[in-house]
Tab-separated table of C-alpha atoms and ligand atoms in Angstrom:
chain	number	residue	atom	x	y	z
A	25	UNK	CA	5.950	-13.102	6.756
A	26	UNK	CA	4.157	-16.906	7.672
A	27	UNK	CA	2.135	-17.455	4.938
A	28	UNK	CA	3.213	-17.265	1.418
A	29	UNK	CA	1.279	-17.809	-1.787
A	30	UNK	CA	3.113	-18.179	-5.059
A	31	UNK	CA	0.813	-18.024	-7.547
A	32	UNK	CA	2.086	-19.983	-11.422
A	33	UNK	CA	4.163	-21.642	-8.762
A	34	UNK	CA	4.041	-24.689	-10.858
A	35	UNK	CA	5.418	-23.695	-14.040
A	36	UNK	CA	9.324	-23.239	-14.473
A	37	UNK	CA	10.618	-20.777	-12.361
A	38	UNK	CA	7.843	-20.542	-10.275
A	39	UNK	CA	8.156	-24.155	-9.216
A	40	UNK	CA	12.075	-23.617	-8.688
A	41	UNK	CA	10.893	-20.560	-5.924
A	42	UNK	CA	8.652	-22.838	-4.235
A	43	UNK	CA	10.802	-25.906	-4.120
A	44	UNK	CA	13.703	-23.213	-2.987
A	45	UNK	CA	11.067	-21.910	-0.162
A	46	UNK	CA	9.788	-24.992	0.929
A	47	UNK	CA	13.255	-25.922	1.798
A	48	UNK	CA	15.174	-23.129	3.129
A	49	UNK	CA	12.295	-21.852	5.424
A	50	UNK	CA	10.983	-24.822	6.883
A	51	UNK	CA	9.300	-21.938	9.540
A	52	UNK	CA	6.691	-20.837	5.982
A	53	UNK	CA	4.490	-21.518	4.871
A	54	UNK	CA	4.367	-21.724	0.894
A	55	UNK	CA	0.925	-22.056	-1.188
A	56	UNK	CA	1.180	-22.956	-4.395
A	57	UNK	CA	-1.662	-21.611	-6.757
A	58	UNK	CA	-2.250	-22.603	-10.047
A	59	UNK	CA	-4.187	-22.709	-13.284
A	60	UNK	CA	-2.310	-25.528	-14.776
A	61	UNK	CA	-2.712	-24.433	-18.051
A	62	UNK	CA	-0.381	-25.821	-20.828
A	63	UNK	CA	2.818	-24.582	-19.202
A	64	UNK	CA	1.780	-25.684	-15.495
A	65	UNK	CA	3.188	-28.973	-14.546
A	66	UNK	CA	2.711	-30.604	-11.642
A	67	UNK	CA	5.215	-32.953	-11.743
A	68	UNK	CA	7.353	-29.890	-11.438
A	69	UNK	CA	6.864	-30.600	-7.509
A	70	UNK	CA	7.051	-33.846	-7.078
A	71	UNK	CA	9.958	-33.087	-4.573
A	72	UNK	CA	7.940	-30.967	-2.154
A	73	UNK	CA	4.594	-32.657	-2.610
A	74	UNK	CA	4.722	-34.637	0.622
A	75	UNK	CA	6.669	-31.766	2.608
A	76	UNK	CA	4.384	-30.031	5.983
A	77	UNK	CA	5.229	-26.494	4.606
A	78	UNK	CA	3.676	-27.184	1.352
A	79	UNK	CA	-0.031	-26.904	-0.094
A	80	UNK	CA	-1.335	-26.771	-3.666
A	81	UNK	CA	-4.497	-25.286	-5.065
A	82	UNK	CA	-5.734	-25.227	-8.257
A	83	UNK	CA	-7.388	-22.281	-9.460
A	84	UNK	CA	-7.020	-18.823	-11.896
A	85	UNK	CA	-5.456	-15.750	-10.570
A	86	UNK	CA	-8.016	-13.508	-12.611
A	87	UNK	CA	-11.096	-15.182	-10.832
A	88	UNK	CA	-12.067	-13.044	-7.440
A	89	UNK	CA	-14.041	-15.544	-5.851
A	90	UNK	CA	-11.004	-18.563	-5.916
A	91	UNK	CA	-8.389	-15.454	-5.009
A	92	UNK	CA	-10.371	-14.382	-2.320
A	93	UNK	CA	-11.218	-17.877	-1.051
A	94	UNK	CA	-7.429	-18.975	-0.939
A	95	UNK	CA	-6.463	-15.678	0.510
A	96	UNK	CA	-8.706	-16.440	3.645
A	97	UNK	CA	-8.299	-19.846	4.072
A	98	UNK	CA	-4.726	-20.095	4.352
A	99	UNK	CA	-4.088	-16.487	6.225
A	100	UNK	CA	-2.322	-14.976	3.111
A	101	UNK	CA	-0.224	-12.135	4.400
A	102	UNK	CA	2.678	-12.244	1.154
A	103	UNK	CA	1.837	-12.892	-2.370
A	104	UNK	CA	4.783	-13.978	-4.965
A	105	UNK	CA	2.985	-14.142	-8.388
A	106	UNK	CA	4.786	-15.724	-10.807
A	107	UNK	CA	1.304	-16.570	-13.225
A	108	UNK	CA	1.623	-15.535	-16.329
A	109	UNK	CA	1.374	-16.371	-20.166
A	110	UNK	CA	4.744	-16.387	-21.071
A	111	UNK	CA	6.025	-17.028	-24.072
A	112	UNK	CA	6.623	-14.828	-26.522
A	113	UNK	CA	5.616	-16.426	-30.225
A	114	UNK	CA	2.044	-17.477	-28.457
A	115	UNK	CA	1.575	-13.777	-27.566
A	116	UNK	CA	2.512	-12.766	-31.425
A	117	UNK	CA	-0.721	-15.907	-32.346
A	118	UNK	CA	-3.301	-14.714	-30.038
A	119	UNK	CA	-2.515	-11.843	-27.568
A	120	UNK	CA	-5.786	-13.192	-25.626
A	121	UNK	CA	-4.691	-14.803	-22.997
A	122	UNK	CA	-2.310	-12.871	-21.801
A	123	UNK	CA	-4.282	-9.937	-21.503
A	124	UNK	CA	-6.435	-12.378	-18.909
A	125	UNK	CA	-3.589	-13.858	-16.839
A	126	UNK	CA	-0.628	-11.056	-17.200
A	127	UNK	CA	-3.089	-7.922	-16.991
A	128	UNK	CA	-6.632	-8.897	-15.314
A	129	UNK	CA	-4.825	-11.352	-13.273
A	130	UNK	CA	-2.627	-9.197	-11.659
A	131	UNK	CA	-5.408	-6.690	-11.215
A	132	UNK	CA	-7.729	-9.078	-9.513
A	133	UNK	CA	-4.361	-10.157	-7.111
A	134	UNK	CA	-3.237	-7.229	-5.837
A	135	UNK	CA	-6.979	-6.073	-5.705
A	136	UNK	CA	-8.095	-9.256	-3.446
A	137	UNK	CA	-4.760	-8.870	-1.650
A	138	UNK	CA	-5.667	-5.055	-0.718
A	139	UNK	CA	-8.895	-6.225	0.856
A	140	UNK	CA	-7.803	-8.682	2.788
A	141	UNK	CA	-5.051	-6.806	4.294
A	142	UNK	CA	-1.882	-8.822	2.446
A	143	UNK	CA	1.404	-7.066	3.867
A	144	UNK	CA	3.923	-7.530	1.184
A	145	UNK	CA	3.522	-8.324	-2.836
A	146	UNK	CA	6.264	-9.551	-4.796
A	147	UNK	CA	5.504	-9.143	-8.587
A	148	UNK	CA	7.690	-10.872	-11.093
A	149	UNK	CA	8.509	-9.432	-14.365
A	150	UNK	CA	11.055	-9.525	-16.712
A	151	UNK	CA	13.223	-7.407	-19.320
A	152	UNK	CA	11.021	-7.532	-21.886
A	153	UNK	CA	9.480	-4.462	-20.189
A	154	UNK	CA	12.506	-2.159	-21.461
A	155	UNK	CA	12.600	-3.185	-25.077
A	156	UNK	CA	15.066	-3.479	-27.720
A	157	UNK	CA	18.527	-2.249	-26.295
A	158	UNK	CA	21.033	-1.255	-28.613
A	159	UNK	CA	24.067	-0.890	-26.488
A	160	UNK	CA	24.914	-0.689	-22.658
A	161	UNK	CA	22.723	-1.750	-20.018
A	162	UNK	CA	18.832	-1.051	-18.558
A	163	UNK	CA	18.284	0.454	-15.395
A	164	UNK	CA	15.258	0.165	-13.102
A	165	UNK	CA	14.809	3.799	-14.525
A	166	UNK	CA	14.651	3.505	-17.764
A	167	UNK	CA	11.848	3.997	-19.580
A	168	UNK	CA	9.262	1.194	-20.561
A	169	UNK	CA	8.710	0.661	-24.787
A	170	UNK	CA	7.685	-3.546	-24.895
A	171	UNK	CA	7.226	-4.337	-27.745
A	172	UNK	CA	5.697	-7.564	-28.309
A	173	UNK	CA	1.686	-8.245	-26.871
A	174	UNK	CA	3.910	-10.443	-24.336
A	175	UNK	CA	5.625	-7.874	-22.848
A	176	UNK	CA	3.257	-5.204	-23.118
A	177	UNK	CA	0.771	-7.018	-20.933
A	178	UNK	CA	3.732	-7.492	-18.668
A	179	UNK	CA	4.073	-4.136	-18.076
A	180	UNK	CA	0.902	-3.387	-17.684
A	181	UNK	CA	0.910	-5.560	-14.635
A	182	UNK	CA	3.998	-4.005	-12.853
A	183	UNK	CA	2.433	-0.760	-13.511
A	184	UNK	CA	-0.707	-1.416	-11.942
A	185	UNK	CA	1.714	-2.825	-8.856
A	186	UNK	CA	3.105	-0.015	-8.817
A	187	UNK	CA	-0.210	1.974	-8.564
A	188	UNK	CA	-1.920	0.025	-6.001
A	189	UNK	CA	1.456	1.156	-3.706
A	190	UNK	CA	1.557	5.088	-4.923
A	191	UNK	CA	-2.111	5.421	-4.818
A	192	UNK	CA	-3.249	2.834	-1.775
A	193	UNK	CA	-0.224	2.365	0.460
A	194	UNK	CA	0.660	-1.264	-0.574
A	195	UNK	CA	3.290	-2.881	0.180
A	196	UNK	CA	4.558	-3.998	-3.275
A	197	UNK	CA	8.157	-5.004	-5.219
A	198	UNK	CA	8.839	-5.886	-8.809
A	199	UNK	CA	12.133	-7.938	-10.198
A	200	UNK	CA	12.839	-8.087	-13.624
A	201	UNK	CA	14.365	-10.731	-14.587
A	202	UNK	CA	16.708	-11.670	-18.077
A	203	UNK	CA	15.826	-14.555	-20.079
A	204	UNK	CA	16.158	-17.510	-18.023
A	205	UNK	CA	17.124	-21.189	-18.072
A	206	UNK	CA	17.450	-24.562	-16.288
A	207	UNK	CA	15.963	-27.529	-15.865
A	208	UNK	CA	11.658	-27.891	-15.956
A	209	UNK	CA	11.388	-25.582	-18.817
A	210	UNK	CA	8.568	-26.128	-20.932
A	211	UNK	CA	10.265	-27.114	-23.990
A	212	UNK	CA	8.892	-24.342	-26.343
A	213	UNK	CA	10.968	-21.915	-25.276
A	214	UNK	CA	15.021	-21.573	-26.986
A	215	UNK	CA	17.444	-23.668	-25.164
A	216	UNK	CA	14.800	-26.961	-24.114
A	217	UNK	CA	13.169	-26.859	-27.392
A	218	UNK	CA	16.180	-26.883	-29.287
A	219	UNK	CA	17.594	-29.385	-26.742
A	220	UNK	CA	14.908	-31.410	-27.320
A	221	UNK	CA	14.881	-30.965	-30.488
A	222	UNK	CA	18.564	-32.128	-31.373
A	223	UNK	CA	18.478	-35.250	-29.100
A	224	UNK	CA	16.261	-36.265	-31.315
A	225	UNK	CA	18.110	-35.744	-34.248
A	226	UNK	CA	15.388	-32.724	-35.659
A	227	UNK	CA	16.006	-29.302	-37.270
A	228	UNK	CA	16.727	-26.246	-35.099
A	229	UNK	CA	14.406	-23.285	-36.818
A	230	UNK	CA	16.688	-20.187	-35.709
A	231	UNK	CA	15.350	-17.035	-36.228
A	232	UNK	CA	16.279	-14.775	-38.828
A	233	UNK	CA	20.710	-14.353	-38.397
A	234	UNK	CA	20.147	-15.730	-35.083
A	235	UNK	CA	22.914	-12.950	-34.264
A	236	UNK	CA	19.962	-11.557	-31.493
A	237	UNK	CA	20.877	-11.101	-28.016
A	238	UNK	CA	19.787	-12.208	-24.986
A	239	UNK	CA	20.712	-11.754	-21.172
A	240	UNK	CA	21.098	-15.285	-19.797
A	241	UNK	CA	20.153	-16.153	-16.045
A	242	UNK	CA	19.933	-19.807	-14.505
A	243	UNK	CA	16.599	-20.544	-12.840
A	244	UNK	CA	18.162	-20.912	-9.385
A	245	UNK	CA	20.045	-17.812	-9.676
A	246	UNK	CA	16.455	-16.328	-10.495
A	247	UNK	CA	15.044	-17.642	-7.599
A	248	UNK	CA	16.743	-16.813	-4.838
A	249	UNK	CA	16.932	-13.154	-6.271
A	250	UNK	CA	12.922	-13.160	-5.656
A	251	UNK	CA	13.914	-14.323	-2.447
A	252	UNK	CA	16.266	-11.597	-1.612
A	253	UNK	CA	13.546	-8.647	-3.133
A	254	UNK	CA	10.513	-10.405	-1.297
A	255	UNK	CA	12.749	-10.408	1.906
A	256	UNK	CA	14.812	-7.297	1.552
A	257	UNK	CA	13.828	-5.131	-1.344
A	258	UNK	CA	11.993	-1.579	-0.175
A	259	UNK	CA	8.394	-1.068	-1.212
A	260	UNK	CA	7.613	0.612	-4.551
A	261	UNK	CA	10.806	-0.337	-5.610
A	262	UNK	CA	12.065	-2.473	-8.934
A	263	UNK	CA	15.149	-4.766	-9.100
A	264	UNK	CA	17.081	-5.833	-12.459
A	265	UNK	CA	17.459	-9.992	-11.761
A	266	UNK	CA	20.078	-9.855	-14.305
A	267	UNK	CA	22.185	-12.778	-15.608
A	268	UNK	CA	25.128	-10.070	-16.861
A	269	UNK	CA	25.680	-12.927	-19.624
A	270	UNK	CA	25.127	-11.903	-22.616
A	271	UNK	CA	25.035	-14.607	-25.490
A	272	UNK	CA	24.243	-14.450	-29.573
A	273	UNK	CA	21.473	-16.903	-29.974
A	274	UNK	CA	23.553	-18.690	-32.676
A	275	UNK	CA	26.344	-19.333	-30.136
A	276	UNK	CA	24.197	-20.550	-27.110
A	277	UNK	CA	22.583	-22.753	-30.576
A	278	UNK	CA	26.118	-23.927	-31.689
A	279	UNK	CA	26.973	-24.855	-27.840
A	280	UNK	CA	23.917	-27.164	-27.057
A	281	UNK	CA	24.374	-28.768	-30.279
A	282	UNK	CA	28.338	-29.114	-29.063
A	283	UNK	CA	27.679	-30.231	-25.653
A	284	UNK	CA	25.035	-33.277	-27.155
A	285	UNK	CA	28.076	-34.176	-29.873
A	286	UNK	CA	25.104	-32.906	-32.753
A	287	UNK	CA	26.171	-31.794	-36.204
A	288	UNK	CA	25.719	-27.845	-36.543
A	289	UNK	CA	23.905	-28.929	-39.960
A	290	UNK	CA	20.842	-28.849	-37.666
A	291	UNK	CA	20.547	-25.436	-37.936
A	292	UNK	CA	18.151	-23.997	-40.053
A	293	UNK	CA	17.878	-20.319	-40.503
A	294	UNK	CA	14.064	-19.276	-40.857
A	295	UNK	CA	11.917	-16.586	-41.414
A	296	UNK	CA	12.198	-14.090	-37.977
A	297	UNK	CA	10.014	-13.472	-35.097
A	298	UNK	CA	7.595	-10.728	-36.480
A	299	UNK	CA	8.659	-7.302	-33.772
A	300	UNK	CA	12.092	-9.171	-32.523
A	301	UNK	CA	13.663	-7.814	-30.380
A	302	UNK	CA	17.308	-7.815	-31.042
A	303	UNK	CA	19.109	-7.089	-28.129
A	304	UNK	CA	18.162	-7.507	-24.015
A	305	UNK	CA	20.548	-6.465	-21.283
A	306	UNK	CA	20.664	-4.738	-18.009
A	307	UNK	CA	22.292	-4.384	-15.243
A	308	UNK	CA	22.140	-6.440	-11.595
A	309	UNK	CA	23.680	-3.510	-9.590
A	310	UNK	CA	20.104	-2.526	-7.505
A	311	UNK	CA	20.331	-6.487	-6.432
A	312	UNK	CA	23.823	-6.670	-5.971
A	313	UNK	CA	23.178	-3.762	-3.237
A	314	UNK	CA	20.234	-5.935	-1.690
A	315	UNK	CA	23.210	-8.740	-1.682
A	316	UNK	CA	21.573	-10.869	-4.560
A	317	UNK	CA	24.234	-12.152	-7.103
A	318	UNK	CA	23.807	-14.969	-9.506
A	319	UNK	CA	25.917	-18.108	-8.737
A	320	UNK	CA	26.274	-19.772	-12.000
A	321	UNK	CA	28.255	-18.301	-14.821
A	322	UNK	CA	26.230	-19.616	-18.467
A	323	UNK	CA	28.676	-22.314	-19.280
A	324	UNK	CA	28.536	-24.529	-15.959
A	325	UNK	CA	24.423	-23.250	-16.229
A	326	UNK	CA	24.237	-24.628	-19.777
A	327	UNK	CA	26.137	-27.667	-19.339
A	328	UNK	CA	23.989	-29.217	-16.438
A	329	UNK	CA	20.685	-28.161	-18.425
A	330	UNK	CA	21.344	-30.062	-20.982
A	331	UNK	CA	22.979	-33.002	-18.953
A	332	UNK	CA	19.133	-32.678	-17.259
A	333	UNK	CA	16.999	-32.969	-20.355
A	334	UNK	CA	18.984	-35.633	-21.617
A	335	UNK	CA	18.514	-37.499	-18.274
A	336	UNK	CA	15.113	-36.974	-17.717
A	337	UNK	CA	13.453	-37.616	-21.204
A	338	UNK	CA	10.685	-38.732	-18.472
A	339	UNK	CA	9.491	-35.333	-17.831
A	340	UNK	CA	9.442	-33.788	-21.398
A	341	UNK	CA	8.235	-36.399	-23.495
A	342	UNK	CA	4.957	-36.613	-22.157
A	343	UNK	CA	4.750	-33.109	-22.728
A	344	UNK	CA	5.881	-33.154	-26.781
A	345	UNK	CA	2.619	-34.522	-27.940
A	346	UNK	CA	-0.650	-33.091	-28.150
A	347	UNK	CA	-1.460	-29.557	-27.651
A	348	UNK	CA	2.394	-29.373	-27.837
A	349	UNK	CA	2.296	-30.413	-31.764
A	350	UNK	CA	-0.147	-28.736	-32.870
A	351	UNK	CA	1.610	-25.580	-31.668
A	352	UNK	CA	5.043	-26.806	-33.322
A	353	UNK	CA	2.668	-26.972	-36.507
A	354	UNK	CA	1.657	-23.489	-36.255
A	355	UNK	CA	5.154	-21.784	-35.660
A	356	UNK	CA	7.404	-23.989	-37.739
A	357	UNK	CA	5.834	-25.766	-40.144
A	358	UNK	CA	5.625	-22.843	-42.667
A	359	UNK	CA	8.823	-21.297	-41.301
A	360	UNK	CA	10.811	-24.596	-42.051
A	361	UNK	CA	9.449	-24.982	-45.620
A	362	UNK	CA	10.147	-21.436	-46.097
A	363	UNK	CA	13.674	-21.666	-44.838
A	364	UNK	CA	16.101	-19.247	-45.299
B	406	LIG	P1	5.739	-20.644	-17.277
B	406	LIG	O1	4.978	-20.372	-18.523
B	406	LIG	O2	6.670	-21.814	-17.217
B	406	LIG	O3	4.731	-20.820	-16.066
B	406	LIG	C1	3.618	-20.011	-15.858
B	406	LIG	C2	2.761	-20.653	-14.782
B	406	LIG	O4	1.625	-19.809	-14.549
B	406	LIG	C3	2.219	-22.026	-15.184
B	406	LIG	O5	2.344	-22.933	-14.107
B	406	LIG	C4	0.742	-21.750	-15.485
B	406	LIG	O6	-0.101	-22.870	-15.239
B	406	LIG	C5	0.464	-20.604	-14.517
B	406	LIG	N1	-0.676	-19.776	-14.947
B	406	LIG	C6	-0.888	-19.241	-16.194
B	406	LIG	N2	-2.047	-18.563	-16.212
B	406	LIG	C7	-2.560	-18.644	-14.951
B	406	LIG	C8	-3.722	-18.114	-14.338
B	406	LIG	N3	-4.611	-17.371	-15.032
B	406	LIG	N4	-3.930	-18.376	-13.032
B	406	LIG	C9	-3.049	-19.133	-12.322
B	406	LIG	N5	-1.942	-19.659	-12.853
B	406	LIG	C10	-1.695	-19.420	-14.154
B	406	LIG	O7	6.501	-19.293	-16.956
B	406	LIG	P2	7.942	-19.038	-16.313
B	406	LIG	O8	8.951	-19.078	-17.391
B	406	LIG	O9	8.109	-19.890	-15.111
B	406	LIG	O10	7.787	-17.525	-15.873
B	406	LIG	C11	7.307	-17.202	-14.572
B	406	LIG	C12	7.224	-15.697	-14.440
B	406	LIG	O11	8.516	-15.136	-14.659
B	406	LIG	C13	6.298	-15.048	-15.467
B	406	LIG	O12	5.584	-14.013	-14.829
B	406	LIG	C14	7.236	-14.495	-16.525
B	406	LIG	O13	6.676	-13.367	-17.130
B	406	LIG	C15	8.452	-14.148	-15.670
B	406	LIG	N6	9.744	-14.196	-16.366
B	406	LIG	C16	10.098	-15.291	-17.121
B	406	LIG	C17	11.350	-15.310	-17.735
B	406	LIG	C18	11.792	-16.510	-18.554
B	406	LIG	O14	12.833	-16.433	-19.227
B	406	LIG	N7	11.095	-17.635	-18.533
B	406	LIG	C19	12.235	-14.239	-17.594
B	406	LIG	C20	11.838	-13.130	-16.812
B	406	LIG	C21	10.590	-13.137	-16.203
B	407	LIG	P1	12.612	-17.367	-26.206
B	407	LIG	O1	13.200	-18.541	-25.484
B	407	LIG	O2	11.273	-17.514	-26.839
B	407	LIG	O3	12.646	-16.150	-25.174
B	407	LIG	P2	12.330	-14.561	-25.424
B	407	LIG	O4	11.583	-14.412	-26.690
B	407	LIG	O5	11.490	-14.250	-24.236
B	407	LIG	O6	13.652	-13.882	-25.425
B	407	LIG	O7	13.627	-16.915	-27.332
B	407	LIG	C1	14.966	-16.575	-27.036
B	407	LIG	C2	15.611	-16.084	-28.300
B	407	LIG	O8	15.686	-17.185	-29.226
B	407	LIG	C3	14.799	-15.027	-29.016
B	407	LIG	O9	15.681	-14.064	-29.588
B	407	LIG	C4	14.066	-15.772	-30.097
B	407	LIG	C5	14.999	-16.911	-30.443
B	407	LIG	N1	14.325	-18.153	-30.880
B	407	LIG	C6	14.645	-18.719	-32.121
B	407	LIG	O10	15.491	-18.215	-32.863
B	407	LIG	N2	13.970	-19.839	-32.501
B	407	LIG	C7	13.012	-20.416	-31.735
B	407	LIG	O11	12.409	-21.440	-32.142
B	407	LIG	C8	12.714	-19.847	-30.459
B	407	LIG	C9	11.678	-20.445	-29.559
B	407	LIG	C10	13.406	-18.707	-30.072
């Protein structure tokens, strides 16, 4: 392993990876390439941009010709892709653009990456593949039922990983990893937009009872687990990144408001997620036997997010204008008249 291109490498966790690579192997080196679409960020890497180890290119992981061109010109031989439409509620508006990016994308990667002789892929997925779980924990057997477009086309690219090693002999692992967190998060997504959100003295639109669970994992934690399954998982295999914190979205609502001194009256139950899912968990033992396991517990995690966003009001404000509002419009402003 030399040369390494993360592709999305500039959106949340894929910009934690790189800035992790860039400075724990000095001896790699890491590509970063990117659509920048809405969720891409550049400033994301300020902190690497000037490092030796470190290149950027712009470009879309579903078009052959810029795959192929940055798999040749940098001597590609491991591919971390990260790329993806990600969140959830955009999937639910228009499904399109995931099926590009989180499907076709993938195709076109590990398809480019065949040809040109890659020698590991690392595809990164998430939980979302398993489903709704009522009770207990999901293991890397399990079956797949996704059920929103979101994680259905993220399936569909970890199956087609999985393919290209049954049926041609790549090299290829998958982690699935729980709902994450931390600082650089686009701030559409639970705990910045609602940090955001309550700094600024604004209503919290909580889904439905907001008694939903999720499986809570801090963004460093997450990236030195792809670390450990680039660098030690076995090929054709899938590893559970999982934070093993499970939190009601109402609590982890009631503790950001807490740890910004916010009224709970910010709360605002409204109409649910069409398809939620009400309950994510699995279990980290496949990574713990790699020797992965997740440093921060969710209260230290929590606690220094916040303390971030309400430092660096620098990085998200820029981004809460915009494209940004007219997607607030679309999700919330019938939700929040319609409140619950
Ligand atoms: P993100 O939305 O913050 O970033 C996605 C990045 O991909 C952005 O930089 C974007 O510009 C880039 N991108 C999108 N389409 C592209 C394309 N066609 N070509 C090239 N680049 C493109 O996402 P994230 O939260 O950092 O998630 C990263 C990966 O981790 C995704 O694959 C996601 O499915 C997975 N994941 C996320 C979570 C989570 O809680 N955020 C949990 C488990 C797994
Ligand atoms: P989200 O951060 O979108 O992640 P995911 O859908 O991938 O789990 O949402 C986390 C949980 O928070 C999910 O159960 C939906 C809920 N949620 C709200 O109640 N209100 C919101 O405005 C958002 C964005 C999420």
């Amino acid at each position: 392993m030399r040369n390494i291109l993360v592709t999305g490498g500039a959106g949340f966790i894929g910009s934690a990876f790189v800035r992790h690579m860039v400075a724990r192997y000095p001896n790699y080196n890491i590509v970063c390439f990117d659509k920048l679409t809405y969720a891409g960020n550049i400033d994301n890497l300020l902190s690497v941009s000037d490092e030796a180890n470190y290149r950027f290119e712009r470009g879309d992981v579903a078009t052959r010709s810029a795959v192929s061109r940055v798999l040749r010109d940098y001597h590609i031989d491991t591919v971390v892709n990260f790329a993806a439409e990600s969140h959830v509620d955009r999937s639910i508006l228009d499904p399109d653009a995931f099926i590009h990016t989180d499907v076709v994308g993938v195709y076109i990667l590990l398809d480019e990456g065949r040809k040109h002789g890659i020698e590991r892929f690392c595809q990164v997925s998430t939980d979302e593949v398993y489903g709704d779980i009522e009770d207990g924990a999901s293991l890397e057997g399990d079956r797949f039922l996704p059920n929103s477009p979101y994680a259905a086309s993220k399936a569909a690219g970890e199956l087609m990983a999985r393919a290209y090693h049954v049926t041609y002999g790549m090299d290829a692992v998958i982690t699935r990893g729980s709902n994450t967190y931390g600082p650089y998060q686009y701030p559409e997504k639970l705990v910045p937009f609602f940090t955001t959100e309550a700094i600024d003295d604004r209503p919290l639109p909580l889904y439905g009872d907001g008694r939903q669970i999720r499986d809570w994992l801090y963004v460093d934690d997450h990236a030195r687990g792809v670390d450990c399954v680039l660098h030690f998982g076995a090929a054709g295999q899938a590893y559970n990144l999982a934070g093993e914190n499970q939190r009601f979205n109402i609590d982890v609502t009631r503790r950001i408001l807490d740890l910004l001194g916010k009224p709970q009256s910010l709360i605002r139950h409204v109409p649910d997620r069409e398809g939620h899912d009400r309950r994510y968990a699995m279990s980290a033992e496949k990574a713990r036997a790699l020797g992965w396991r997740r440093d921060f517990d969710f209260d230290t995690g929590l606690e220094a997010t916040v303390r971030w966003y309400q430092e660096n009001e620098w990085w998200w404000r820029k981004i809460k204008t915009g494209e940004y509002l007219e997607y607030y419009q679309q999700q919330y402003a019938g939700r929040l008249a319609a409140q619950e």
